[in-house]
Amino acid sequence: MIKYSLIYVSDSAEAMAGLIASELRPEAEVFHYKDLDNESIARLWRERAALIYLGACGIAIRQIAPYVQDKQTDPAVICIDHRGKSVIPLLSGHIGGANDLAKRLARIVGGYAVLTTKSDVEDLWPLDTLDRCMGWAMEPIERKEMNRLITLFVSRRPTLLYLGIRDRGTDYLERTAPEHVQIRSGKIDFQQENGYELIIAVTPEKIQLPHGVPAMVLRPKCLHLGFGCRQQANPEGIAPFIVHALSEAGYSPLSVATVNTITLKQDEPLLPTLLKAFPNSHKQIFSAEELEGISVSNPSDKVREVTGVDSVSESCAIAAGKGRLLIPKQKGVLTEGSHFTFALADDLDMRREGHIEIVGAGPGDPDLVSVRGRQFLERADLILYAGSLVPIALTECAKEGCVVRSSANMNLEEQFELMYQHYLRGHLIVRLHTGDPCIYGAIQEQMAYFDRFGLSYHITPGISSFQAAAAALRSQFTIPEEVQTIILTRGEGRTPMPEKEKLHMLAKSQSTMCIFLSAGIVEDVQKELLMAYPPETPVAACYKLTWPDEKIYRGRLDQLAHIVKSNGLTLTTMLVVGKAIDNRAGLSRLYADEFKHLFRK
């Protein structure tokens, strides 16, 4: 679908128009200014998301002037000078996306986005598009009132930001809140809050705002509706009934993220009616097997006999968000034969309570933790890091008052108890593991505890030491048409290996093998590998990858044990085996002539 129309004024800008079109392809088309009559401009104005002029602003303004109507509906209009130095949003900066598109275009041509919207100049949140940016819904606000809110905010008047949930959007607001914004959460009586000229609230709950204080209420999608009904129940009136019931219970219908039921009910006419009533939702269908074992507050023998579960509405709502029931099963009959039930649950991962983020620290260099991981470290109330495996330098970005502890001398129960005590206080906890947590990260046992106690947790991946090894060795671990597999494994020490995963079995593939946690048993590792790899196979022993004292030792497979022992290498050593080490032969088919046409589209 064509979204962008590039209109160049002078012939000198034609090449730049083509360059931009190639970057926006297949969503862009190019026109010469003089080839567009009034009818053509009117059509582009109606059909395109953006008009991009390459030439003087005056020419662009004169051509679009007759069609400008409303910033809510007008397309984005951007002007770029013929040398690509200035990229200027002329129209629909926030609502139409012109500001963001201007930044993208500036990166393409190597110019500067000239933004004049005050919120951009002041580096403040764009209130009129905050809901769209964060994936929330906004309670309706008249345009005049929205302009008033924006004026107050960009004038840096005292603002109260109330956060009733936690998601990526609220994380961003907390991280970027300007000085005139005070953040609150938990139980709060808005009527008693004084000194604020603006309130911004992100919550699924109905709130009583103080009279006379301008406010914006944003609805995160964090509620899950479960329903059941009699076969072919008449849906008439049921959706408005449920919407009203949610509102009466204090929850906004705009925050309903999913409408859920069991496979047996997926073709009921009530389902599309409910999806229409909750416009921000999508459907989820669960099998009886998926719902088995979910504890419900209102079990029914009759429902189990028909469906195989104790309660369709409750179990589906709980399964969707893995949370708790906010509205237990409610029954209704509006017309003859229209028996139905519904229940509402929250989303475990979005509760404004304690949260545990398992963060991959990367191989050691503090600069190699992910941006997201770094942000969690900066906001954490407790950082529990994996002692001798994670450099303490990674924790130096912790905020004032954060508790930073090493888990090196703690057993699993002690680690959990420390995290649990902070969790009960509503704290953000970072469990910092070396590399990527999913690779020998020992997180499975911890997650079992988290699941048992119903705790909110999430995993932020990290760069693994095998990736750091490839970078340090300046090697691509795959060779076109020769080696297309990378094996991540370990030698057999105190932890037995499955027979089919023993090193001599894996070595038969002649793949690139990255062997973790095995420097202490290197003689056994070498012996097993020599059962399949040739003695001259390249190897590398990589010690403390990306740490200040990193060391790399290369050699042949039949020298591996000697390399490790003679250099006193320890458990922080990655062993790499395979012909891909230092390989420069072989051409990827990506660069073959037969595929060049793919890059010309």
Coordinates of C-alpha atoms in Angstrom, one line a residue:
M1 CA 0.0 0.0 0.0
I2 CA 1.3 3.5 -0.9
K3 CA 1.5 5.7 2.2
Y4 CA 4.0 8.4 1.2
S5 CA 4.0 10.7 -1.8
L6 CA 7.4 12.4 -2.6
I7 CA 7.0 15.5 -4.6
Y8 CA 10.2 17.2 -5.9
V9 CA 10.2 20.7 -7.1
S10 CA 13.5 21.1 -9.0
D11 CA 15.4 18.5 -11.1
S12 CA 18.3 18.7 -8.6
A13 CA 16.1 17.1 -6.0
E14 CA 15.0 14.2 -8.1
A15 CA 17.9 12.0 -7.0
M16 CA 17.2 12.6 -3.4
A17 CA 13.5 11.8 -3.9
G18 CA 14.6 8.5 -5.4
L19 CA 16.9 7.8 -2.5
I20 CA 14.1 8.4 0.0
A21 CA 11.6 6.4 -2.0
S22 CA 14.1 3.4 -2.1
E23 CA 14.3 3.5 1.7
L24 CA 10.5 3.8 2.2
R25 CA 9.8 1.2 -0.6
P26 CA 7.3 -0.3 -1.2
E27 CA 5.2 2.4 0.5
A28 CA 6.4 5.4 -1.4
E29 CA 5.9 7.0 -4.9
V30 CA 7.6 9.9 -6.6
F31 CA 6.1 12.8 -8.5
H32 CA 7.3 16.0 -10.1
Y33 CA 5.7 19.1 -8.7
K34 CA 4.4 20.3 -12.1
D35 CA 2.9 16.9 -13.0
L36 CA 0.3 17.3 -10.2
D37 CA -2.9 19.2 -11.0
N38 CA -5.5 20.2 -8.4
E39 CA -7.4 16.9 -8.8
S40 CA -4.2 14.9 -8.2
I41 CA -3.3 16.8 -5.1
A42 CA -6.8 16.4 -3.7
R43 CA -6.6 12.7 -4.3
L44 CA -3.2 12.4 -2.6
W45 CA -4.5 14.5 0.3
R46 CA -7.4 12.0 0.9
E47 CA -5.5 8.8 0.4
R48 CA -1.9 9.3 1.7
A49 CA -0.5 9.3 5.2
A50 CA 2.1 11.9 4.3
L51 CA 3.1 14.3 1.5
I52 CA 6.8 14.9 1.4
Y53 CA 7.9 18.0 -0.5
L54 CA 11.5 18.4 -1.7
G55 CA 11.9 22.1 -2.3
A56 CA 11.0 25.5 -0.7
C57 CA 8.3 25.6 2.0
G58 CA 6.4 28.4 0.3
I59 CA 5.8 26.2 -2.8
A60 CA 4.5 23.4 -0.7
I61 CA 2.3 25.6 1.4
R62 CA 0.7 27.2 -1.7
Q63 CA -0.1 23.8 -3.2
I64 CA -1.7 22.3 -0.1
A65 CA -3.4 25.4 1.3
P66 CA -6.8 24.8 -0.3
Y67 CA -7.0 21.4 1.3
V68 CA -6.0 22.1 4.9
Q69 CA -8.9 21.4 7.3
D70 CA -8.3 19.7 10.6
K71 CA -5.2 18.3 12.4
Q72 CA -7.2 15.3 13.4
T73 CA -7.7 14.3 9.8
D74 CA -5.1 16.1 7.6
P75 CA -2.1 14.0 6.4
A76 CA 1.4 14.7 7.6
V77 CA 3.2 17.3 5.4
I78 CA 6.9 17.6 5.5
C79 CA 9.3 19.8 3.5
I80 CA 12.9 19.0 2.8
D81 CA 15.3 21.6 1.2
H82 CA 16.9 20.4 -2.1
R83 CA 20.2 19.7 -0.4
G84 CA 18.6 17.7 2.5
K85 CA 19.9 19.9 5.2
S86 CA 16.6 20.8 6.9
V87 CA 13.6 18.4 7.3
I88 CA 10.6 20.5 8.4
P89 CA 7.2 19.1 9.5
L90 CA 4.7 21.7 8.2
L91 CA 1.5 20.0 9.2
S92 CA 0.1 17.4 11.6
G93 CA 3.2 17.1 13.7
H94 CA 1.9 14.8 16.5
I95 CA -1.5 13.6 15.4
G96 CA -0.5 12.9 11.9
G97 CA 3.0 11.6 12.7
A98 CA 4.9 14.3 10.9
N99 CA 7.4 14.9 13.6
D100 CA 8.4 11.2 13.9
L101 CA 8.5 10.9 10.1
A102 CA 10.7 14.0 9.9
K103 CA 13.2 12.4 12.3
R104 CA 13.3 9.3 10.1
L105 CA 13.7 11.2 6.9
A106 CA 16.5 13.3 8.5
R107 CA 18.4 10.1 9.2
I108 CA 18.0 9.0 5.6
V109 CA 19.3 12.2 4.0
G110 CA 21.8 13.1 6.8
G111 CA 20.0 16.3 7.7
Y112 CA 18.3 17.8 10.7
A113 CA 14.7 17.5 11.7
V114 CA 13.5 21.1 12.5
L115 CA 10.8 20.6 15.1
T116 CA 8.7 23.5 16.3
T117 CA 6.1 21.7 18.4
K118 CA 6.7 22.9 22.0
S119 CA 6.6 19.5 23.6
D120 CA 9.4 18.3 21.2
V121 CA 11.5 21.4 21.7
E122 CA 11.1 21.1 25.5
D123 CA 11.6 17.3 25.3
L124 CA 8.2 16.6 27.0
W125 CA 5.6 13.9 26.5
P126 CA 3.2 14.6 23.6
L127 CA -0.1 14.3 25.6
D128 CA -2.3 14.2 22.5
T129 CA -0.7 11.0 21.3
L130 CA 0.4 9.5 24.5
D131 CA -2.3 6.8 24.4
R132 CA -1.3 5.8 20.9
C133 CA 2.4 5.7 21.7
M134 CA 1.9 3.5 24.7
G135 CA -0.8 1.2 23.4
W136 CA -3.4 2.6 25.8
A137 CA -6.9 4.1 25.4
M138 CA -7.9 7.6 26.4
E139 CA -11.1 8.6 28.1
P140 CA -12.8 11.1 25.6
I141 CA -11.6 14.7 25.9
E142 CA -12.9 17.6 23.9
R143 CA -10.3 19.2 21.7
K144 CA -10.4 22.5 23.4
E145 CA -9.8 20.8 26.8
M146 CA -6.9 18.8 25.3
N147 CA -5.3 22.0 24.1
R148 CA -5.7 23.3 27.6
L149 CA -4.0 20.3 29.1
I150 CA -1.1 20.5 26.7
T151 CA -0.6 24.2 27.5
L152 CA -0.5 23.5 31.2
F153 CA 2.0 20.6 30.7
V154 CA 4.4 22.3 28.4
S155 CA 4.3 25.4 30.7
R156 CA 5.6 23.0 33.4
R157 CA 2.7 23.6 35.8
P158 CA 2.6 21.2 38.8
T159 CA 1.4 17.8 37.5
L160 CA 0.3 14.7 39.4
L161 CA 1.0 11.4 37.5
Y162 CA -0.9 8.5 39.0
L163 CA 0.2 5.0 37.9
G164 CA -2.2 2.2 38.7
I165 CA -0.4 -0.5 36.8
R166 CA 3.1 -1.3 35.5
D167 CA 3.9 -1.9 31.9
R168 CA 6.5 -0.6 29.4
G169 CA 4.6 2.6 29.0
T170 CA 4.6 3.4 32.7
D171 CA 8.2 2.4 32.9
Y172 CA 8.9 5.0 30.2
L173 CA 7.0 7.7 32.0
E174 CA 8.8 7.0 35.3
R175 CA 12.1 7.1 33.6
T176 CA 11.5 10.3 31.7
A177 CA 9.3 12.3 34.1
P178 CA 10.2 16.0 34.1
E179 CA 10.8 17.8 37.3
H180 CA 7.3 19.4 37.5
V181 CA 5.7 15.9 37.6
Q182 CA 5.2 14.1 40.9
I183 CA 4.5 10.3 40.6
R184 CA 2.1 8.5 42.9
S185 CA 0.7 5.0 43.0
G186 CA -1.3 2.8 45.4
K187 CA -4.3 3.9 47.3
I188 CA -4.9 7.6 46.8
D189 CA -7.7 10.0 47.6
F190 CA -7.6 12.5 44.7
Q191 CA -10.0 14.8 46.6
Q192 CA -7.3 15.4 49.2
E193 CA -4.5 16.1 46.7
N194 CA -3.7 19.8 46.6
G195 CA -1.3 22.0 44.7
Y196 CA -1.7 20.3 41.3
E197 CA -2.9 22.1 38.2
L198 CA -3.0 18.9 36.1
I199 CA -3.6 15.2 36.7
I200 CA -2.6 12.4 34.4
A201 CA -3.8 9.0 35.5
V202 CA -2.9 5.6 34.0
T203 CA -5.3 3.1 35.5
P204 CA -8.1 0.6 34.7
E205 CA -10.1 1.7 37.7
K206 CA -12.7 4.4 37.8
I207 CA -11.4 7.3 39.9
Q208 CA -13.1 10.3 41.4
L209 CA -11.1 13.3 40.3
P210 CA -11.2 16.6 42.1
H211 CA -13.6 19.2 40.7
G212 CA -12.0 21.9 38.7
V213 CA -8.6 20.2 38.1
P214 CA -8.0 19.4 34.4
A215 CA -7.2 15.7 34.0
M216 CA -6.3 13.1 31.4
V217 CA -7.3 9.5 32.2
L218 CA -5.5 6.7 30.2
R219 CA -6.7 3.2 30.2
P220 CA -4.1 0.4 29.9
K221 CA -5.2 -2.9 28.4
C222 CA -4.8 -5.1 31.5
L223 CA -8.2 -6.7 32.2
H224 CA -9.4 -10.1 30.9
L225 CA -13.1 -11.0 30.5
G226 CA -14.2 -14.6 30.6
F227 CA -17.7 -15.7 29.6
G228 CA -19.8 -18.8 29.2
C229 CA -23.4 -19.2 27.9
R230 CA -26.1 -21.6 27.0
Q231 CA -25.8 -23.0 23.5
Q232 CA -26.8 -20.5 20.9
A233 CA -27.9 -18.0 23.6
N234 CA -29.6 -14.8 22.2
P235 CA -26.9 -12.1 22.6
E236 CA -29.3 -9.2 22.6
G237 CA -28.6 -6.9 25.5
I238 CA -25.9 -9.0 27.1
A239 CA -22.9 -6.9 26.0
P240 CA -24.4 -3.6 27.4
F241 CA -25.3 -5.5 30.6
I242 CA -21.7 -6.6 31.1
V243 CA -20.3 -3.2 30.2
H244 CA -22.5 -1.6 32.8
A245 CA -21.6 -4.3 35.4
L246 CA -17.9 -3.6 34.9
S247 CA -18.4 0.1 35.3
E248 CA -20.5 -0.4 38.4
A249 CA -17.7 -2.5 39.9
G250 CA -15.3 0.3 39.3
Y251 CA -13.5 -0.9 36.1
S252 CA -13.3 0.8 32.7
P253 CA -14.5 -1.2 29.7
L254 CA -11.7 0.5 27.7
S255 CA -9.1 -1.5 29.7
V256 CA -10.5 -4.9 28.6
A257 CA -7.7 -6.5 26.7
T258 CA -9.1 -9.9 25.9
V259 CA -12.5 -11.6 25.7
N260 CA -12.1 -15.3 26.6
T261 CA -14.0 -18.5 26.4
I262 CA -13.6 -22.3 26.0
T263 CA -13.3 -24.1 22.7
L264 CA -16.9 -25.4 23.1
K265 CA -18.2 -21.8 23.0
Q266 CA -16.0 -20.3 20.3
D267 CA -18.8 -20.2 17.7
E268 CA -21.4 -18.7 20.0
P269 CA -23.0 -15.5 18.6
L270 CA -22.3 -13.8 21.9
L271 CA -18.5 -13.7 21.2
P272 CA -18.5 -11.2 18.3
T273 CA -21.0 -9.1 20.1
L274 CA -18.7 -8.8 23.1
L275 CA -15.7 -8.1 21.0
K276 CA -17.6 -5.2 19.4
A277 CA -18.6 -3.9 22.8
F278 CA -15.0 -3.9 24.0
P279 CA -13.2 -2.3 21.1
N280 CA -9.7 -2.6 22.5
S281 CA -9.9 -6.3 23.0
H282 CA -9.2 -9.5 21.0
K283 CA -10.4 -13.0 21.5
Q284 CA -8.7 -15.9 23.2
I285 CA -10.0 -19.5 23.1
F286 CA -8.8 -22.0 25.6
S287 CA -9.2 -25.8 25.5
A288 CA -10.5 -27.7 28.5
E289 CA -6.9 -29.1 28.9
E290 CA -5.4 -25.6 29.1
L291 CA -7.9 -24.7 31.9
E292 CA -7.5 -27.8 33.9
G293 CA -6.1 -27.2 37.4
I294 CA -7.1 -23.5 37.6
S295 CA -8.6 -22.8 41.0
V296 CA -11.9 -21.0 40.7
S297 CA -14.1 -19.4 43.4
N298 CA -17.5 -20.7 42.1
P299 CA -17.1 -24.3 40.8
S300 CA -20.1 -26.0 39.2
D301 CA -20.6 -29.8 38.8
K302 CA -23.0 -29.1 36.0
V303 CA -20.5 -26.9 34.1
R304 CA -17.8 -29.6 34.6
E305 CA -20.1 -32.2 33.2
V306 CA -20.7 -30.2 30.0
T307 CA -17.4 -28.5 29.5
G308 CA -14.8 -30.4 31.4
V309 CA -13.9 -27.5 33.7
D310 CA -15.3 -26.1 36.9
S311 CA -16.2 -22.7 35.6
V312 CA -15.8 -21.4 32.1
S313 CA -15.9 -17.7 32.8
E314 CA -13.6 -17.7 35.8
S315 CA -11.1 -20.1 34.5
C316 CA -10.8 -18.4 31.1
A317 CA -10.4 -14.9 32.7
I318 CA -7.7 -16.2 35.1
A319 CA -5.9 -18.1 32.3
A320 CA -5.8 -15.1 30.0
G321 CA -3.8 -12.8 32.4
K322 CA -2.6 -15.4 35.0
G323 CA -3.9 -12.9 37.5
R324 CA -6.6 -12.8 40.2
L325 CA -10.4 -12.5 40.0
L326 CA -11.6 -8.9 40.2
I327 CA -15.2 -9.8 39.5
P328 CA -16.1 -13.5 40.3
K329 CA -18.6 -15.4 38.2
Q330 CA -21.8 -13.4 37.6
K331 CA -24.9 -15.0 36.1
G332 CA -27.5 -13.4 33.9
V333 CA -30.7 -14.2 32.0
L334 CA -32.1 -11.3 29.8
T335 CA -34.3 -13.2 27.4
E336 CA -35.6 -16.8 27.4
G337 CA -32.8 -19.2 26.9
S338 CA -30.0 -16.5 27.1
H339 CA -28.3 -17.8 30.2
F340 CA -24.8 -16.4 30.5
T341 CA -22.0 -16.0 32.9
F342 CA -19.0 -13.6 33.0
A343 CA -16.0 -12.9 35.2
L344 CA -13.1 -10.4 35.2
A345 CA -9.5 -10.9 36.1
D346 CA -6.4 -8.7 36.1
D347 CA -3.0 -9.3 34.4
L348 CA -0.3 -10.6 36.8
D349 CA 2.5 -8.9 34.9
M350 CA 0.9 -5.5 35.0
R351 CA 0.1 -5.2 38.7
R352 CA 1.4 -2.2 40.4
E353 CA 3.0 -4.4 43.0
G354 CA 6.4 -6.0 43.5
H355 CA 8.0 -7.3 40.3
I356 CA 11.1 -9.4 39.6
E357 CA 13.0 -8.8 36.4
I358 CA 15.6 -11.5 35.6
V359 CA 18.2 -9.6 33.6
G360 CA 20.9 -11.0 31.4
A361 CA 24.1 -9.1 32.3
G362 CA 25.9 -10.1 29.2
P363 CA 29.4 -11.6 29.2
G364 CA 31.0 -9.1 31.5
D365 CA 31.6 -5.7 30.0
P366 CA 29.1 -3.3 31.6
D367 CA 28.5 -1.7 28.2
L368 CA 27.2 -5.0 26.8
V369 CA 24.1 -5.2 29.0
S370 CA 21.0 -4.4 27.0
V371 CA 19.5 -0.9 27.1
R372 CA 16.4 -2.4 28.7
G373 CA 18.5 -4.3 31.3
R374 CA 20.4 -1.1 32.1
Q375 CA 17.1 0.7 32.6
F376 CA 15.9 -1.9 35.1
L377 CA 19.2 -1.7 37.0
E378 CA 18.8 2.1 37.3
R379 CA 15.3 1.8 38.7
A380 CA 15.7 -1.3 40.9
D381 CA 15.1 -1.3 44.7
L382 CA 17.0 -4.5 45.0
I383 CA 19.8 -5.9 42.8
L384 CA 20.7 -9.5 43.5
Y385 CA 23.7 -10.4 41.3
A386 CA 25.5 -13.6 40.6
G387 CA 28.6 -13.1 42.7
S388 CA 31.9 -14.0 41.0
L389 CA 30.3 -14.4 37.6
V390 CA 28.9 -10.8 37.2
P391 CA 31.3 -7.9 37.6
I392 CA 30.1 -5.5 40.4
A393 CA 30.7 -2.6 38.0
L394 CA 27.4 -3.6 36.4
T395 CA 25.6 -2.5 39.6
E396 CA 27.2 0.9 39.9
C397 CA 24.4 2.5 38.0
A398 CA 22.0 1.6 40.9
K399 CA 19.9 4.5 42.2
E400 CA 20.5 5.9 45.7
G401 CA 18.9 3.7 48.3
C402 CA 19.0 0.6 46.2
V403 CA 20.1 -2.6 48.0
V404 CA 22.8 -4.4 46.1
R405 CA 23.7 -7.9 47.2
S406 CA 25.8 -10.8 45.9
S407 CA 24.1 -14.3 45.8
A408 CA 27.5 -16.1 45.8
N409 CA 27.1 -17.2 49.5
M410 CA 23.4 -17.7 49.5
N411 CA 21.5 -20.9 48.8
L412 CA 18.3 -20.9 46.7
E413 CA 16.0 -20.5 49.7
E414 CA 18.0 -17.5 51.0
Q415 CA 17.9 -15.8 47.6
F416 CA 14.2 -16.2 47.3
E417 CA 13.5 -15.0 50.9
L418 CA 15.5 -11.8 50.2
M419 CA 13.6 -11.2 47.0
Y420 CA 10.3 -12.1 48.5
Q421 CA 10.6 -9.6 51.4
H422 CA 11.3 -6.8 48.9
Y423 CA 8.5 -8.0 46.7
L424 CA 6.0 -7.7 49.6
R425 CA 7.0 -4.1 49.9
G426 CA 6.1 -3.4 46.3
H427 CA 9.7 -3.2 45.2
L428 CA 11.3 -3.7 41.8
I429 CA 13.8 -6.5 42.0
V430 CA 16.5 -7.3 39.5
R431 CA 18.0 -10.8 39.5
L432 CA 21.2 -10.2 37.6
H433 CA 22.6 -13.3 35.8
T434 CA 25.7 -13.6 33.7
G435 CA 25.4 -13.9 29.9
D436 CA 21.8 -14.8 28.8
P437 CA 19.7 -16.2 31.7
C438 CA 18.3 -19.0 29.5
I439 CA 21.7 -20.7 29.0
Y440 CA 23.0 -22.4 32.1
G441 CA 21.4 -19.5 34.1
A442 CA 20.0 -21.6 36.9
I443 CA 16.7 -19.6 36.7
Q444 CA 14.4 -22.6 36.4
E445 CA 14.4 -23.3 40.1
Q446 CA 13.9 -19.6 40.9
M447 CA 10.9 -19.4 38.6
A448 CA 9.4 -22.4 40.2
Y449 CA 9.3 -20.4 43.5
F450 CA 7.9 -17.4 41.7
D451 CA 5.1 -19.4 40.2
R452 CA 4.3 -21.1 43.5
F453 CA 3.8 -17.8 45.2
G454 CA 2.1 -16.1 42.3
L455 CA 4.8 -13.4 41.8
S456 CA 5.1 -11.1 38.8
Y457 CA 8.3 -11.7 36.9
H458 CA 9.8 -11.3 33.4
I459 CA 13.1 -12.1 31.6
T460 CA 15.3 -9.5 29.9
P461 CA 17.6 -11.5 27.6
G462 CA 21.4 -10.8 27.5
I463 CA 24.3 -11.3 25.2
S464 CA 25.8 -14.8 25.7
S465 CA 29.5 -15.6 26.1
F466 CA 29.4 -17.7 22.9
Q467 CA 28.4 -14.5 21.0
A468 CA 31.2 -12.6 22.8
A469 CA 33.6 -15.4 21.7
A470 CA 32.6 -15.0 18.1
A471 CA 33.3 -11.3 18.3
A472 CA 36.6 -11.7 20.2
L473 CA 37.7 -14.4 17.6
R474 CA 36.5 -12.2 14.7
S475 CA 34.8 -15.3 13.4
Q476 CA 31.5 -16.2 11.9
F477 CA 30.5 -19.4 13.5
T478 CA 28.8 -20.7 10.3
I479 CA 30.4 -21.4 7.0
P480 CA 28.2 -21.4 3.8
E481 CA 27.5 -25.0 2.7
E482 CA 29.9 -26.5 5.3
V483 CA 28.8 -25.5 8.8
Q484 CA 25.3 -24.3 9.5
T485 CA 24.9 -25.3 13.1
I486 CA 26.2 -24.0 16.4
I487 CA 26.0 -26.3 19.3
L488 CA 25.9 -24.9 22.9
T489 CA 26.7 -27.5 25.4
R490 CA 28.9 -28.5 28.4
G491 CA 31.1 -31.4 29.3
E492 CA 30.0 -34.1 31.7
G493 CA 31.1 -33.3 35.2
R494 CA 29.1 -33.7 38.4
T495 CA 26.0 -33.1 36.3
P496 CA 25.4 -36.2 34.1
M497 CA 24.7 -35.7 30.4
P498 CA 22.0 -37.5 28.5
E499 CA 23.6 -40.3 26.5
K500 CA 22.5 -38.7 23.2
E501 CA 24.0 -35.4 24.2
K502 CA 27.5 -36.6 25.2
L503 CA 30.2 -34.7 23.5
H504 CA 31.4 -37.5 21.3
M505 CA 27.8 -37.9 20.0
L506 CA 27.4 -34.2 19.3
A507 CA 30.8 -34.0 17.7
K508 CA 29.7 -36.3 14.9
S509 CA 28.0 -33.3 13.2
Q510 CA 31.3 -31.4 12.8
S511 CA 29.4 -28.3 13.8
T512 CA 30.9 -25.3 15.6
M513 CA 30.7 -26.3 19.3
C514 CA 30.8 -23.8 22.2
I515 CA 31.4 -25.6 25.4
F516 CA 30.4 -23.9 28.7
L517 CA 31.6 -24.6 32.3
S518 CA 34.1 -27.3 31.3
A519 CA 37.6 -26.0 31.8
G520 CA 38.0 -28.1 34.9
I521 CA 37.4 -31.3 33.0
V522 CA 39.2 -30.3 29.8
E523 CA 41.1 -33.7 29.5
D524 CA 37.8 -35.5 29.2
V525 CA 36.4 -32.9 26.9
Q526 CA 39.4 -33.2 24.5
K527 CA 39.3 -37.0 24.6
E528 CA 35.6 -37.1 23.6
L529 CA 35.9 -34.5 20.9
L530 CA 38.8 -36.4 19.3
M531 CA 36.5 -39.3 18.8
A532 CA 34.9 -37.3 15.9
Y533 CA 36.8 -34.1 15.1
P534 CA 40.2 -34.3 13.4
P535 CA 43.2 -33.5 15.7
E536 CA 44.0 -30.4 13.7
T537 CA 40.6 -28.9 14.2
P538 CA 40.9 -25.2 15.3
V539 CA 40.1 -24.5 19.0
A540 CA 40.0 -21.4 21.2
A541 CA 40.0 -21.1 24.9
C542 CA 38.4 -17.8 25.8
Y543 CA 38.9 -16.6 29.3
K544 CA 36.8 -13.9 30.9
L545 CA 35.4 -12.7 27.7
T546 CA 34.9 -8.9 27.5
W547 CA 36.4 -8.5 31.1
P548 CA 39.4 -6.2 31.5
D549 CA 41.6 -9.3 31.9
E550 CA 40.2 -11.2 28.9
K551 CA 42.6 -13.7 27.3
I552 CA 42.2 -15.7 24.1
Y553 CA 44.3 -18.8 23.4
R554 CA 44.2 -20.5 20.0
G555 CA 45.5 -23.9 18.9
R556 CA 44.6 -27.4 17.6
L557 CA 42.1 -29.7 19.2
D558 CA 44.9 -32.1 20.3
Q559 CA 46.5 -29.2 22.2
L560 CA 43.3 -28.1 24.0
A561 CA 44.0 -29.6 27.4
H562 CA 47.5 -28.3 27.4
I563 CA 46.3 -24.8 26.5
V564 CA 43.8 -24.7 29.4
K565 CA 46.1 -26.3 32.0
S566 CA 49.3 -24.4 31.2
N567 CA 47.5 -21.1 31.4
G568 CA 45.6 -21.9 34.6
L569 CA 42.2 -21.2 33.0
T570 CA 39.1 -21.5 35.3
L571 CA 35.4 -22.0 35.1
T572 CA 34.9 -18.5 33.4
T573 CA 36.3 -20.1 30.2
M574 CA 34.4 -20.7 27.0
L575 CA 35.9 -23.5 24.8
V576 CA 35.2 -23.2 21.1
V577 CA 35.8 -26.0 18.6
G578 CA 35.4 -26.1 14.8
K579 CA 36.7 -25.1 11.4
A580 CA 34.7 -21.9 11.5
I581 CA 37.3 -20.3 13.8
D582 CA 39.2 -17.7 11.8
N583 CA 37.6 -19.0 8.6
R584 CA 37.5 -16.5 5.7
A585 CA 36.6 -18.9 2.9
G586 CA 33.1 -19.4 1.4
L587 CA 30.7 -16.8 0.0
S588 CA 27.3 -16.4 1.5
R589 CA 24.5 -16.9 -1.1
L590 CA 23.2 -13.6 0.1
Y591 CA 25.8 -11.9 -2.0
A592 CA 25.4 -14.1 -5.1
D593 CA 24.4 -12.3 -8.4
E594 CA 21.2 -14.4 -8.6
F595 CA 19.9 -12.7 -5.4
K596 CA 20.8 -9.1 -6.2
H597 CA 17.3 -8.3 -7.6
L598 CA 16.0 -8.7 -4.0
F599 CA 17.7 -5.5 -3.0
R600 CA 16.5 -3.5 -5.9
K601 CA 12.9 -3.6 -5.0

